[in-house]
Coordinates of C-alpha atoms and ligand atoms in Angstrom, one line a residue:
X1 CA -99.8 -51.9 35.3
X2 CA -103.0 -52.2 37.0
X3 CA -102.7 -49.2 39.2
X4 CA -101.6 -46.0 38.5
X5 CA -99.4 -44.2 41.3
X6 CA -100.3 -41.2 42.5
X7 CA -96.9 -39.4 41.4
X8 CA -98.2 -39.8 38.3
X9 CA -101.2 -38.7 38.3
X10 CA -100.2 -35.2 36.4
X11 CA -99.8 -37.7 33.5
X12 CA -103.6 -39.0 33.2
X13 CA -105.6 -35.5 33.4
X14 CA -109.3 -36.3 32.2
X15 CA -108.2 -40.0 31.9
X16 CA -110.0 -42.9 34.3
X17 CA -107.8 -44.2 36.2
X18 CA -107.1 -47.3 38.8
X19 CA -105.4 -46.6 42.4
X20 CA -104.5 -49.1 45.1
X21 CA -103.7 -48.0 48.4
X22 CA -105.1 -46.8 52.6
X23 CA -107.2 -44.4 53.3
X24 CA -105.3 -41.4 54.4
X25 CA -108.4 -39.2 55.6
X26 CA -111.8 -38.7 54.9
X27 CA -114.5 -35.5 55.6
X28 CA -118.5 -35.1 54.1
X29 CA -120.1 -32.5 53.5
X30 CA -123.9 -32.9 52.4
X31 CA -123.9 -34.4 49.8
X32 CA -120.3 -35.2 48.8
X33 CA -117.8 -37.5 50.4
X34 CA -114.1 -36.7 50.2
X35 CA -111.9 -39.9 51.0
X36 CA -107.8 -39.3 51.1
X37 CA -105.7 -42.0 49.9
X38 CA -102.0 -42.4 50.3
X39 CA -99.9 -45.2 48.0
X40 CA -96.7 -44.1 49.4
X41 CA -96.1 -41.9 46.2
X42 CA -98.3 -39.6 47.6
X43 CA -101.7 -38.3 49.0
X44 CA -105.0 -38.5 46.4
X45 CA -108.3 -37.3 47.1
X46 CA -111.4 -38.9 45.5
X47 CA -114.4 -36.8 45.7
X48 CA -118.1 -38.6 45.6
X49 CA -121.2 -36.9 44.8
X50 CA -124.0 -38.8 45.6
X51 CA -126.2 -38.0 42.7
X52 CA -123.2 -39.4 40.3
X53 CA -121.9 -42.6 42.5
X54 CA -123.6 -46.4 43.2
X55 CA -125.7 -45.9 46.5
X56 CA -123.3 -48.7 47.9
X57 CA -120.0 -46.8 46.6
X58 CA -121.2 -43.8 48.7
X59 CA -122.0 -45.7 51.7
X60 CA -119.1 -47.1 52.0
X61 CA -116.9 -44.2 51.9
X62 CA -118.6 -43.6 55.1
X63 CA -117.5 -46.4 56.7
X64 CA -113.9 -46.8 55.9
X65 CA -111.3 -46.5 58.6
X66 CA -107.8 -45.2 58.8
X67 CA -105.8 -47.4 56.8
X68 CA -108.5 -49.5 55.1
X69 CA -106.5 -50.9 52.4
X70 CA -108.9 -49.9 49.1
X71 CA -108.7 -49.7 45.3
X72 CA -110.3 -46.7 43.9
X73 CA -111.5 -46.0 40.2
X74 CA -112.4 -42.7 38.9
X75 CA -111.6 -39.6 36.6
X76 CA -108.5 -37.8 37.3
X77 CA -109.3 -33.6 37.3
X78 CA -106.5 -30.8 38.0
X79 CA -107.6 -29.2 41.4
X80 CA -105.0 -26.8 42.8
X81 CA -106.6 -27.1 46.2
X82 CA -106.2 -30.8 46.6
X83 CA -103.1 -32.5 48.2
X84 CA -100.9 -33.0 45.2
X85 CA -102.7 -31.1 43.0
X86 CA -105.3 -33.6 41.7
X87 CA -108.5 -35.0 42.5
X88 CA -110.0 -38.1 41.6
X89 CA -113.9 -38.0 40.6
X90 CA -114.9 -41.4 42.4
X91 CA -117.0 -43.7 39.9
X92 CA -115.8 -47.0 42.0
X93 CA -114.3 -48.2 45.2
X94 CA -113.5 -51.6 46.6
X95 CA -112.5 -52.8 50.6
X96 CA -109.1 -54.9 50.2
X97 CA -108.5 -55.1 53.8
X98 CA -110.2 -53.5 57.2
X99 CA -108.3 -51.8 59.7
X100 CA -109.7 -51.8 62.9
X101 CA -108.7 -49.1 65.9
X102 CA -105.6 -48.0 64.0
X103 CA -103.7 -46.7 66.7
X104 CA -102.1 -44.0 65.6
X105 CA -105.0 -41.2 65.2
X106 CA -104.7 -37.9 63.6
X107 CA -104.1 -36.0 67.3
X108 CA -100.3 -35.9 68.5
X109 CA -98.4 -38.8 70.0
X110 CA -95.7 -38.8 72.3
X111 CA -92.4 -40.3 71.0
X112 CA -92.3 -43.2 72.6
X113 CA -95.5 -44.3 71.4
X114 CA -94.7 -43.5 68.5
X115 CA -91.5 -46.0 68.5
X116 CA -93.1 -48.8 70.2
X117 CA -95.3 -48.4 66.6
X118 CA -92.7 -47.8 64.5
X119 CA -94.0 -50.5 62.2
X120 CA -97.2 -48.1 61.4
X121 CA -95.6 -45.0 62.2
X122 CA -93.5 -45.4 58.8
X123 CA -97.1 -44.5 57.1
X124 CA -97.4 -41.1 58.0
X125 CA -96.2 -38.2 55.9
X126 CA -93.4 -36.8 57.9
X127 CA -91.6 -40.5 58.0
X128 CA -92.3 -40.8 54.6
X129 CA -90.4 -37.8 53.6
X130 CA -87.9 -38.3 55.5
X131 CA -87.0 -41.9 54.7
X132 CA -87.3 -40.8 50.6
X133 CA -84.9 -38.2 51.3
X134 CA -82.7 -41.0 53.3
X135 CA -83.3 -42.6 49.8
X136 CA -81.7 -39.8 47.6
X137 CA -79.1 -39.4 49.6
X138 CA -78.3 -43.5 49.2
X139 CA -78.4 -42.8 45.7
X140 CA -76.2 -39.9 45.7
X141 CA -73.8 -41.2 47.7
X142 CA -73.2 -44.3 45.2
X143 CA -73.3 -42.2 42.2
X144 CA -70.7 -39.9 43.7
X145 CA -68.0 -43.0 43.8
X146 CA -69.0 -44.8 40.8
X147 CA -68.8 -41.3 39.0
X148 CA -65.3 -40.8 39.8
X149 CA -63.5 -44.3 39.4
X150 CA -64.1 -45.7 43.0
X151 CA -64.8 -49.4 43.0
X152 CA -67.2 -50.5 45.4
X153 CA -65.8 -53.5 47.6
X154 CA -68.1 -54.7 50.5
X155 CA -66.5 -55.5 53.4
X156 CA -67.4 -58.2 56.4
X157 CA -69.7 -57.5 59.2
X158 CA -68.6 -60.0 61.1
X159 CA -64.8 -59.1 61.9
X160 CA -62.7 -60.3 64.9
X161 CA -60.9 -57.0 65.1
X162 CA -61.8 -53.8 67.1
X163 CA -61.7 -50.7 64.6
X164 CA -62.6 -47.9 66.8
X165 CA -61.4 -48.7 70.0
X166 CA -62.8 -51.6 72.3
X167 CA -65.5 -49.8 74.5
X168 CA -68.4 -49.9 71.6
X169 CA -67.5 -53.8 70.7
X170 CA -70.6 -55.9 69.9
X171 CA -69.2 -59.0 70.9
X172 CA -70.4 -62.5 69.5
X173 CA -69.5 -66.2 70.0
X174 CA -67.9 -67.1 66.9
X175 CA -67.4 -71.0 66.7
X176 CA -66.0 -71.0 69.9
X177 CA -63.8 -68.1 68.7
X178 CA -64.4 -64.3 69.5
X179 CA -66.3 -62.1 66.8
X180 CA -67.2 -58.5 67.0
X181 CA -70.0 -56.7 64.7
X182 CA -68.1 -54.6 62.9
X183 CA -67.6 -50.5 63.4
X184 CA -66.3 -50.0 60.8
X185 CA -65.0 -51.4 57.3
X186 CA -61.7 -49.1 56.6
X187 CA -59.5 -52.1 58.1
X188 CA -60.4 -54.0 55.3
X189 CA -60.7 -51.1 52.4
X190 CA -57.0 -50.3 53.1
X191 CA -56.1 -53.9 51.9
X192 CA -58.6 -53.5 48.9
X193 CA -57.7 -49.7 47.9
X194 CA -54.5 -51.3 47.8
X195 CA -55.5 -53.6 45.0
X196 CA -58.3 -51.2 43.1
X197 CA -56.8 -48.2 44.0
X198 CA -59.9 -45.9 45.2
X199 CA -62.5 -48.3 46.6
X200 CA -65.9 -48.0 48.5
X201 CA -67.8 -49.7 50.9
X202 CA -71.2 -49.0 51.9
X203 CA -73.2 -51.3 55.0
X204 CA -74.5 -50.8 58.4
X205 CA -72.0 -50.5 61.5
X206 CA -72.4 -51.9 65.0
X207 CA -71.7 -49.9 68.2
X208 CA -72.6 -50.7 71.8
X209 CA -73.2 -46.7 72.2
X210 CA -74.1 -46.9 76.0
X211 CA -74.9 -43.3 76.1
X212 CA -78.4 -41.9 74.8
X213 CA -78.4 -38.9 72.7
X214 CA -79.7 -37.9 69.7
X215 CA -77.0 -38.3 67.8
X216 CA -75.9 -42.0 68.0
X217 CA -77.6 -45.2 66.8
X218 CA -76.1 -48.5 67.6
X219 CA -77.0 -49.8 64.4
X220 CA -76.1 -47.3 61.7
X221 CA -75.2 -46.9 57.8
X222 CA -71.8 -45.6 56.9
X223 CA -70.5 -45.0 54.0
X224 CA -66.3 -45.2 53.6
X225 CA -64.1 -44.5 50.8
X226 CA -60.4 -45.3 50.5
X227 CA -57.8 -44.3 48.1
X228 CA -54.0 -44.9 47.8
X229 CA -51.5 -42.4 47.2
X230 CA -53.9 -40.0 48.8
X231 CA -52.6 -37.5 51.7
X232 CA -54.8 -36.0 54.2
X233 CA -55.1 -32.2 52.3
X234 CA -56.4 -34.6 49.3
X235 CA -59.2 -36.4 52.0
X236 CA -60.7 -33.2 53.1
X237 CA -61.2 -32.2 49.2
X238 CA -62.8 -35.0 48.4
X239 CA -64.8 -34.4 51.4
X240 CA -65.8 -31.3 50.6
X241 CA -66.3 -32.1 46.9
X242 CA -69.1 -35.5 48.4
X243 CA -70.8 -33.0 51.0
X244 CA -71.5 -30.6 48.4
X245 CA -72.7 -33.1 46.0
X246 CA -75.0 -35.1 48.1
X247 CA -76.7 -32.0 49.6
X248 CA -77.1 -30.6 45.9
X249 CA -78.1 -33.6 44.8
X250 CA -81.4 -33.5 47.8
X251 CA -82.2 -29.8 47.1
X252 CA -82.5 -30.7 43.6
X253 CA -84.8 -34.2 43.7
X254 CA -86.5 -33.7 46.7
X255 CA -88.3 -31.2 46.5
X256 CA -91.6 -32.3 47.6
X257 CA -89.8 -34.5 50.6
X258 CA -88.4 -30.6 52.2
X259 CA -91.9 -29.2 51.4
X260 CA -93.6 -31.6 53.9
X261 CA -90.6 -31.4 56.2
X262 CA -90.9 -27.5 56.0
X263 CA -87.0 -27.6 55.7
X264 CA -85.8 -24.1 55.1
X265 CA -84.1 -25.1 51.7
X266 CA -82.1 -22.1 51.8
X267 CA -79.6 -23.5 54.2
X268 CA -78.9 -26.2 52.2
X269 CA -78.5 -24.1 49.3
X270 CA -75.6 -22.0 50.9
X271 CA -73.4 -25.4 51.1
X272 CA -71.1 -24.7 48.2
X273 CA -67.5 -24.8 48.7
X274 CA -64.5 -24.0 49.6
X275 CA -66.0 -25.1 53.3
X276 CA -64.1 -23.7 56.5
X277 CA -61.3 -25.4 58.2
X278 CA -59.7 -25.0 61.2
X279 CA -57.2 -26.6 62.4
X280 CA -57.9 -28.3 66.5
X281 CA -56.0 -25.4 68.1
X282 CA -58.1 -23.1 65.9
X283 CA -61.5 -24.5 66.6
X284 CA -60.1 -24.5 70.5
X285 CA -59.3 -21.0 69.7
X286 CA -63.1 -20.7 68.3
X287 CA -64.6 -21.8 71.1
X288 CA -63.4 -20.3 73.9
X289 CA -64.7 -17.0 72.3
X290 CA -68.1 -18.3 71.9
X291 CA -67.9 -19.8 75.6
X292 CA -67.5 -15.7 76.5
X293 CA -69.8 -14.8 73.7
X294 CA -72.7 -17.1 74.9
X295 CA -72.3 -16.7 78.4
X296 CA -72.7 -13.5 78.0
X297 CA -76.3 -13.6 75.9
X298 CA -79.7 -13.2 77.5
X299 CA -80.7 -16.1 75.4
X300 CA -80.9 -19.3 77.9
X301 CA -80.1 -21.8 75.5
X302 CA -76.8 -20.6 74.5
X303 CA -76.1 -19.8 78.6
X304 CA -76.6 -23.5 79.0
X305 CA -74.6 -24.1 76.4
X306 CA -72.1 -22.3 77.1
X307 CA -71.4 -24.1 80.3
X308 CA -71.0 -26.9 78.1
X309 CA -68.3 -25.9 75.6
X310 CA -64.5 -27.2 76.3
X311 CA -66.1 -29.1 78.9
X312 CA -63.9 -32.3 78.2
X313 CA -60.5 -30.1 78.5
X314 CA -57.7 -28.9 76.1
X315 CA -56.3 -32.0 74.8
X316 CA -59.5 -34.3 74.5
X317 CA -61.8 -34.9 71.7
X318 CA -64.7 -32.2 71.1
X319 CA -67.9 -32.6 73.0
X320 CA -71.3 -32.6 71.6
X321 CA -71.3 -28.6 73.0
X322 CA -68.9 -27.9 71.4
X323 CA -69.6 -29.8 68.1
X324 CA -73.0 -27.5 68.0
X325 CA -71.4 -24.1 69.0
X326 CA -69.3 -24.9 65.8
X327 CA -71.9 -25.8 63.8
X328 CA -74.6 -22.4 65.1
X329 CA -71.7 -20.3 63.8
X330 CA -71.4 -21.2 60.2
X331 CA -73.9 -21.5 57.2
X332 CA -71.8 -24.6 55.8
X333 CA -70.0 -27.6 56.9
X334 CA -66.1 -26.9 58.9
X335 CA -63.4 -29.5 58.5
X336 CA -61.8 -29.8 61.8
X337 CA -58.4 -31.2 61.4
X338 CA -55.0 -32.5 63.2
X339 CA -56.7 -33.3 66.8
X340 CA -54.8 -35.0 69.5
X341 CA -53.3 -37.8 68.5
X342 CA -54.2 -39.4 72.0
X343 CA -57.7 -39.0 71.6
X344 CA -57.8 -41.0 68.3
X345 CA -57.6 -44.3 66.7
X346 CA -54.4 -46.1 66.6
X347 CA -54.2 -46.3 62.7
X348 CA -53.7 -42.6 62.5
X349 CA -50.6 -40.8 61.1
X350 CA -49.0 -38.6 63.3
X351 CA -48.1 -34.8 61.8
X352 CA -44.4 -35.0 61.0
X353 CA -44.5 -31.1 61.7
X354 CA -46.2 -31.7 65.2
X355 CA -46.4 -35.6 66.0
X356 CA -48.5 -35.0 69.2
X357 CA -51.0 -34.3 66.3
X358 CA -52.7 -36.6 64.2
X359 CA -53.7 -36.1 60.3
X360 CA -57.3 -36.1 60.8
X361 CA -60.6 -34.6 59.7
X362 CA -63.3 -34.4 61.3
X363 CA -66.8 -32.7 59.3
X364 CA -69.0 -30.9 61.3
X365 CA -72.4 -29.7 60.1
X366 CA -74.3 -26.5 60.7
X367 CA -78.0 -26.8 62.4
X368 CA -76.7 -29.0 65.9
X369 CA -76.3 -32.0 64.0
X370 CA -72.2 -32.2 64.7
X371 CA -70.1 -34.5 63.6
X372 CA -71.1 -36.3 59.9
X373 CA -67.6 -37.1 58.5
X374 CA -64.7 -38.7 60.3
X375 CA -61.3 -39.9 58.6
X376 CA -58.1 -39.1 58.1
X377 CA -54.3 -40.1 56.9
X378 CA -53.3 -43.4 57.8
X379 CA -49.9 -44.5 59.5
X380 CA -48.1 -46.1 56.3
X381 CA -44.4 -47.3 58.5
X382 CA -44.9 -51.2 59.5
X383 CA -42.6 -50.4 62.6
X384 CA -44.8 -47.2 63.8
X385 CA -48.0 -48.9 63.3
X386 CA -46.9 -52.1 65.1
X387 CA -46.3 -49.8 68.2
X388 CA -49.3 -48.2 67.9
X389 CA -51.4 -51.8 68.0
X390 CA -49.5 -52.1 71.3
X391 CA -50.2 -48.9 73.1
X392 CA -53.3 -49.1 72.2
X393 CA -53.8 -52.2 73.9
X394 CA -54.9 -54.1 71.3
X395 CA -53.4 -57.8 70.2
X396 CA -50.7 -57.7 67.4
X397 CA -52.1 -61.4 66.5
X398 CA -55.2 -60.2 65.2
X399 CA -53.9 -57.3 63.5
X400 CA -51.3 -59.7 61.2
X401 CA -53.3 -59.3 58.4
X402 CA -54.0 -55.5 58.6
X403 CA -49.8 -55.3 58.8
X404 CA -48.8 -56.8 55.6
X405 CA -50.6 -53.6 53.9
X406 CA -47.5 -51.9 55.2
X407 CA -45.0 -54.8 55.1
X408 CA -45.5 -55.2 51.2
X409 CA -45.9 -51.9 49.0
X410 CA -47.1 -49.9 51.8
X411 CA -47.9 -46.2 50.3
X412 CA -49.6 -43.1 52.0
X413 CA -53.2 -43.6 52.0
X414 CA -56.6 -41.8 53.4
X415 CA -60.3 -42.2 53.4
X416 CA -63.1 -40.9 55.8
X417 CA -66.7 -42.4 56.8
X418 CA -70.2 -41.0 56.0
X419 CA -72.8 -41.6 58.7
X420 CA -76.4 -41.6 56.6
X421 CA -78.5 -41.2 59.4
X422 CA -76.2 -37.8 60.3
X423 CA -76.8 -36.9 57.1
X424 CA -80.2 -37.2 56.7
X425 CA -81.1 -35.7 59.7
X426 CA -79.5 -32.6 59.1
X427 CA -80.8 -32.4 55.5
X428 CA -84.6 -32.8 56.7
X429 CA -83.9 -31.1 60.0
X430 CA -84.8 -33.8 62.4
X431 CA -83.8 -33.4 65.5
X432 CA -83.2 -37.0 66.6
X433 CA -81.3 -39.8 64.4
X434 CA -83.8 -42.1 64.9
X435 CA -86.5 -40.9 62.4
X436 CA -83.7 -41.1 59.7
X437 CA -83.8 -45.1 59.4
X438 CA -86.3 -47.3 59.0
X439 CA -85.7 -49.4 62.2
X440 CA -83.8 -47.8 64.5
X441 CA -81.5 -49.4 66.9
X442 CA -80.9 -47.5 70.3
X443 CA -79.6 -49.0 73.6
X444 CA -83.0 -49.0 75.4
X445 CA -84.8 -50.3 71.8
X446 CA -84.8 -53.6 69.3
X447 CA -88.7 -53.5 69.2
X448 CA -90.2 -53.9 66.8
Ligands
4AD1 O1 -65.6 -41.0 63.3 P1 -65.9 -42.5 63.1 O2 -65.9 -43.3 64.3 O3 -64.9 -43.0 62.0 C1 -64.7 -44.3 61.6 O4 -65.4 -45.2 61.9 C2 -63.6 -44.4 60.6 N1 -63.0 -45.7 60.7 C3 -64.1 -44.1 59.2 C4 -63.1 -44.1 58.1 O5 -62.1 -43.3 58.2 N2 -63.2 -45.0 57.2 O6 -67.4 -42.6 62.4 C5 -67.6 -42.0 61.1 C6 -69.0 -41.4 61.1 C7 -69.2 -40.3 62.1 O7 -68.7 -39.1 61.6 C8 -70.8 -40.3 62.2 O8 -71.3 -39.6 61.1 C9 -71.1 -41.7 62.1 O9 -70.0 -42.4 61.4 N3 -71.3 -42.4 63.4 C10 -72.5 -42.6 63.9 N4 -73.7 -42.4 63.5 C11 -74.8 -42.8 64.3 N5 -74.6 -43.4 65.5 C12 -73.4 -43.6 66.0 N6 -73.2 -44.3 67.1 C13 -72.2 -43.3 65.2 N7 -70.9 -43.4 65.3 C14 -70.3 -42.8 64.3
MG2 MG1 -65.4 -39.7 64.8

C-alpha cells in the first residue's frame, strides 16, 4: 500500500511514512507549522520546522485550506500530546485537490445547516464516530445470528402487502398494479423460518412517518429474526441475549468512537441481563406512580413530563412520555409485554389466558431513546388469522400467500425487529435519529 492509515500509525514509530488525506486543522507558531490531517481512520499532526523542511514545503502549509485534499510524507514520532498519540515530522507535502470556502468552519452550526450539508457534514469527528459505531453494531448484529444457526434470507422491498398497518404505506405504481415500500420483512421471514427454521433478514424499511420527532426516520435499517417452534417467553430471551451482545460488543471495539462522543461508558456497561419486564398492566401500574412522583419534583423537565405520561389512555399503546419515564427509571433495557391486542398488528397471537391481550414485546431502552425492539408471538390458527385480515380491514386477496404458512404445517412461531438507527443513537447518546445514518430520510428532507 502506498499510504499508511493513520490507525496504524502505532505500528511505524521512527519509520517514514506516506499519508493521504484533508487537512483537518492547522496553527504556526514562529517557526513551526502544525497541519492536522484526518483519513477517516483518524486525526494526524505533521509538525514543520522551517530550518529542517523545503522553503516551498513550508509555504505551503500556510496556505492550505480546510479540506485540501493532501499527501503527506514524514517520520512518525510517539507524542502523547498529539491527537492520536503521534506526530508526523513533515519532510514532504503535496496539493491533491483545493478546497475553496469550505462551508462548514470550525465555529458552531445550527442543525439545519448542518443537514442541508450532510454530504460534508459526514467529515467531522462527531459523525465519524458515530457512523463507526453504527458500523460495529452492523457487524454485531450479523455475527449474533450467524453465530447461533440463523440463516440470513433477504426479503423484498417492494411488497404489495401492508405489514404494520396502512397509515405509514409508501405507496408506488407497480405496472399498473399497487406496490408499497416495504415496513417490514417478517411477512415474508415467517414463510422462510418455516423452511430454514431460524432465519434473518436485515434491509432498510419504508414508513410515511408524518409526525416529526426524534425518534422516527422514514427510511430506516431493521434488523428481524424469525424462528419456528418459538413461543413468546423464548422471543424475549433471545432478545435479551442480542441487546446484551451488541451493546458488549460496542463497549468493547469502540472505544475510541465513545471517547469522542464523550458517552459515559458506564451505562452501557451495566446492560447485563436478566433485563426487567413488566407486563402492560405493570408498566401502566409504573407509570401512574411516576406521573405522581414527577409532578411532584421541582425539576421542570420531569413536571412537563409528567403531564405527558398515560396521555393516550388505559387501553392504547404507550406514548413517547411514557416510553422515556420508563426508560429514566432503569439502568438497563425493560421488555414490556402482552399490550392491548387492539392497539397492535393483526398477525399477533392473542393470550389464551387473557385474549384481550396480545403476546408481545416491546424493548425499551434507558437514556429517552424508547422503544428499540418490537415483536412478538404470532397467530399460528388459519381460521383466527383469516378473521383478523378482516377486522383489520385489510384484503384477504393479498394476504393468500401469507395464509398457507398456517394452512400447511402451521407451528407456533416468533421473532422481533431491531431498529439500527434506535440503537445507535442510544449507544453514542445522540439525541436525534438522524446523526445515526448516513443519509437520513425525514418527512420535511430527501436533500442531499
Ligand atoms: O415495532 P415495529 O413496527 O415492528 C415491526 O415492524 C415488526 N414487524 C417487527 C417484527 O416483529 N419482525 O418496528 C420495530 C422497530 C422499532 O422498535 C424501532 O426500533 C424501529 O423498528 N422503528 C423505527 N425506527 C426509526 N424510525 C421509524 N419510523 C421506526 N419505526 C420503527
Ligand atoms: Mg413497535
Amino acid at each position: 500500500m502506498k499510504y499508511t492509515s493513520i490507525c496504524n500509525l502505532k505500528n511505524f514509530v521512527e519509520s517514514e511514512v506516506s499519508i493521504a488525506g484533508w487537512l483537518y486543522n492547522k496553527r504556526s507558531s514562529g517557526k513551526v507549522r502544525f497541519v492536522i490531517i484526518r483519513d477517516g481512520t483518524g486525526l494526524c499532526q505533521a509538525t514543520a520546522f522551517k530550518p529542517d523542511v523545503d522553503p516551498q514545503v513550508f509555504d505551503l502549509c500556510d496556505k492550505l485550506d480546510q479540506e485540501t485534499s493532501v499527501e503527506i510524507r514524514g517520520i512518525v514520532r510517539k507524542d502523547d500530546r498529539a491527537p492520536g498519540g503521534f506526530e508526523l515530522s513533515l519532510k514532504h507535502i503535496a496539493l491533491i485537490g483545493e478546497s475553496k470556502e469550505y462551508p462548514i468552519s470550525p465555529k458552531e452550526h445550527g442543525t439545519a445547516f448542518l443537514m442541508e450539508n450532510r454530504h460534508l457534514w459526514l467529515r467531522s469527528s462527531r459523525q465519524n464516530a458515530i457512523l463507526k459505531v453504527r458500523h460495529q453494531v452492523i457487524k454485531a448484529v450479523r455475527d449474533f445470528f450467524d453465530d447461533r444457526g440463523f440463516t440470513l434470507c433477504d426479503t423484498p422491498i417492494l411488497t404489495a402487502n401492508a405489514c404494520e398497518g396502512t397509515t405509514t404505506l409508501f405507496e408506488t405504481d407497480y405496472f399498473g398494479q399497487k406496490a408499497y415500500l416495504s415496513q417490514s420483512g417478517q411477512l415474508y421471514n415467517e414463510a422462510t423460518a418455516m423452511a430454514f427454521g431460524k432465519v434473518y433478514c436485515f434491509g432498510p424499511t419504508f414508513r410515511a412517518e408524518k409526525s416529526k420527532t426524534r425518534r422516527h426516520l422514514t427510511e430506516f435499517w431493521m434488523v428481524e429474526p424469525e424462528v419456528a417452534f418459538m413461543d413468546l417467553e423464548g422471543n424475549m430471551d433471545l432478545a435479551e441475549e442480542f441487546v446484551e451482545f451488541v451493546v458488549g460488543r460496542v463497549v468493547e471495539k469502540c472505544q475510541n468512537e465513545l471517547k469522542v462522543l464523550e458517552r459515559d461508558i458506564t451505562k452501557l456497561q451495566s446492560v447485563k441481563r436478566p433485563f426487567p419486564r413488566l407486563s402492560y398492566a405493570d408498566a401502566q401500574k409504573y407509570l401512574t406512580e411516576k406521573k405522581a412522583e414527577f409532578a411532584a419534583s421541582d425539576d421542570p423537565e420531569k413536571q412537563k413530563l409528567a403531564e405527558d405520561i398515560m396521555k393516550n389512555g388505559p387501553g392504547d399503546d404507550l406514548g413517547a412520555a411514557d416510553e422515556t419515564a420508563i426508560g429514566m427509571g432503569h439502568d438497563r433495557p425493560v421488555l414490556v409485554h402482552r399490550y392491548p391486542a387492539a392497539v397492535k398488528a393483526f398477525y399477533m397471537k392473542a393470550d389464551p389466558a387473557n385474549p384481550d391481550y396480545a403476546l408481545c414485546v416491546d424493548v425499551i431502552a434507558p437514556e429517552g431513546v424508547g422503544e428499540i425492539i418490537g415483536g412478538g408471538q404470532r397467530e399460528e390458527s388459519l381460521e383466527v388469522l383469516e378473521n383478523k385480515i378482516k377486522s383489520h380491514g385489510l384484503p384477504l386477496e393479498a394476504f393468500k400467500w401469507y395464509l398457507d404458512i398456517r394452512r400447511y404445517g402451521s407451528v407456533p412461531h416468533s421473532g422481533f425487529g431491531m431498529g439500527v438507527e434506535r440503537m445507535v443513537a442510544w449507544m453514542t447518546g445522540t439525541h436525534h435519529v438522524r446523526e445515526t445514518i448516513p443519509f437520513p430520510r425525514l418527512m420535511d428532507s430527501i436533500w442531499p
